[in-house]
Amino acid sequence: MTDTAVRELAQLDRYLRFWNTDDEAQQGLLAGTVFTEGVEYRAQVGVLTGTAALIDLRRQFVAHLGAVTLRLRRAPEVHHQRARVEWELLTGEAGDTSFATGTDIVQLDEDGRISAVTVFLDRAPEGFDAAAHQ
């Protein structure tokens, strides 16, 4: 594995920690090392720009669902400053209820920070209406 691939995988580990961190101050510190300032996040719920919007998105998930945990379904794959991250979103204090599964396509800049994320739902949450978010 190349040094670049090792750095990219380490960055993806920090990306996962960002989504799993409950403390907003810690999440803000992680965001500064994980994302570029104007990171673009494209998901079925909309297009978000900047780390503050991503922190707010997680806050909204927790407010709506309670405890949430993002777990990898398999090891991320990386090449040419892109990564495929397959995940499962778990809810409940024990993290034992599967809410949804998806795949993030992550774009890394020259410094290894994430500049864009495109989210695909592989299994949408029960009752999710994709047309309502277009």
Coordinates of C-alpha atoms in Angstrom, one line a residue:
M1 CA 0.0 0.0 0.0
T2 CA 1.4 3.4 -0.9
D3 CA 2.0 6.2 1.6
T4 CA -0.8 8.2 0.0
A5 CA -3.3 5.3 0.4
V6 CA -2.3 4.9 4.1
R7 CA -2.9 8.7 4.6
E8 CA -6.2 8.5 2.8
L9 CA -7.4 5.6 4.9
A10 CA -6.4 7.4 8.1
Q11 CA -8.4 10.4 6.9
L12 CA -11.4 8.2 6.3
D13 CA -11.1 6.9 9.9
R14 CA -11.3 10.5 11.1
Y15 CA -14.3 11.0 8.8
L16 CA -16.0 8.1 10.6
R17 CA -15.1 9.5 14.0
F18 CA -16.5 12.9 12.9
W19 CA -19.9 11.3 12.3
N20 CA -19.8 9.3 15.6
T21 CA -18.7 12.2 17.9
D22 CA -21.4 13.5 20.2
D23 CA -19.4 16.4 21.6
E24 CA -19.8 19.3 19.2
A25 CA -16.6 21.0 20.2
Q26 CA -14.6 17.8 19.5
Q27 CA -16.6 17.4 16.3
G28 CA -15.6 20.9 15.2
L29 CA -11.9 20.1 15.9
L30 CA -12.2 16.9 13.8
A31 CA -14.0 18.8 11.0
G32 CA -11.0 21.2 10.7
T33 CA -8.7 18.3 10.0
V34 CA -11.1 16.1 8.0
F35 CA -12.8 18.6 5.6
T36 CA -11.9 21.5 3.4
E37 CA -13.5 24.8 4.4
G38 CA -16.1 24.7 1.7
V39 CA -16.8 20.9 1.7
E40 CA -19.8 20.0 -0.4
Y41 CA -22.1 17.2 0.9
R42 CA -24.7 15.9 -1.6
A43 CA -27.4 13.6 -0.1
Q44 CA -31.0 12.9 -0.8
V45 CA -31.9 15.4 2.0
G46 CA -30.1 18.2 0.1
V47 CA -26.9 19.8 -0.8
L48 CA -24.9 21.2 2.2
T49 CA -21.8 23.3 2.1
G50 CA -19.3 23.8 4.9
T51 CA -18.5 22.0 8.1
A52 CA -21.1 23.9 10.2
A53 CA -23.8 22.5 8.0
L54 CA -22.5 18.9 8.5
I55 CA -22.3 19.4 12.3
D56 CA -25.9 20.7 12.2
L57 CA -27.0 17.7 10.1
R58 CA -25.7 15.3 12.7
R59 CA -27.4 17.4 15.5
Q60 CA -30.7 17.1 13.6
F61 CA -30.3 13.3 13.2
V62 CA -29.6 12.9 17.0
A63 CA -32.5 15.2 17.8
H64 CA -34.9 13.1 15.6
L65 CA -33.5 9.6 16.2
G66 CA -31.7 9.7 19.6
A67 CA -28.3 8.0 19.7
V68 CA -26.8 7.2 16.3
T69 CA -23.7 5.4 15.2
L70 CA -22.2 5.2 11.7
R71 CA -20.6 1.8 11.2
L72 CA -18.6 0.6 8.2
R73 CA -20.0 -2.4 6.3
R74 CA -16.6 -3.1 4.8
A75 CA -13.2 -1.5 4.5
P76 CA -13.1 1.7 2.4
E77 CA -11.7 1.5 -1.0
V78 CA -9.4 4.3 -2.2
H79 CA -7.8 5.3 -5.5
H80 CA -6.9 8.6 -7.3
Q81 CA -8.1 10.8 -4.5
R82 CA -11.5 9.1 -4.3
A83 CA -12.9 6.7 -1.8
R84 CA -16.0 4.5 -1.6
V85 CA -17.3 4.2 2.0
E86 CA -20.1 1.7 2.6
W87 CA -21.8 2.3 5.9
E88 CA -24.8 1.4 8.1
L89 CA -26.5 3.9 10.4
L90 CA -27.5 2.3 13.7
T91 CA -29.9 3.8 16.3
G92 CA -30.6 3.2 19.9
E93 CA -28.4 3.5 23.0
A94 CA -27.0 0.0 22.3
G95 CA -26.5 0.8 18.6
D96 CA -28.4 -2.3 17.7
T97 CA -31.2 -1.1 15.4
S98 CA -30.3 -0.7 11.7
F99 CA -31.8 2.6 10.4
A100 CA -30.3 2.7 6.8
T101 CA -27.4 1.7 4.7
G102 CA -25.5 3.6 2.1
T103 CA -22.4 4.4 0.2
D104 CA -20.5 7.7 0.3
I105 CA -18.2 8.6 -2.6
V106 CA -15.6 10.8 -1.0
Q107 CA -13.3 13.2 -2.9
L108 CA -10.0 14.2 -1.3
D109 CA -8.0 17.2 -2.2
E110 CA -4.2 17.4 -2.7
D111 CA -3.6 17.7 1.0
G112 CA -5.8 14.7 1.8
R113 CA -8.7 16.6 3.2
I114 CA -12.3 15.8 2.1
S115 CA -13.6 18.4 -0.4
A116 CA -16.8 16.6 -1.5
V117 CA -19.1 13.7 -0.4
T118 CA -21.9 12.2 -2.5
V119 CA -24.2 10.0 -0.5
F120 CA -26.2 7.1 -2.0
L121 CA -28.8 5.2 0.0
D122 CA -28.5 1.5 -0.5
R123 CA -31.4 0.8 1.9
A124 CA -33.4 3.9 2.8
P125 CA -35.0 4.3 6.2
E126 CA -38.5 2.8 6.5
G127 CA -41.0 5.4 5.2
F128 CA -38.4 7.5 3.5
D129 CA -39.9 9.4 0.5
A130 CA -37.0 10.3 -1.9
A131 CA -39.4 12.5 -3.9
A132 CA -40.1 14.7 -0.9
H133 CA -36.4 15.7 -0.8
Q134 CA -35.9 16.6 -4.5

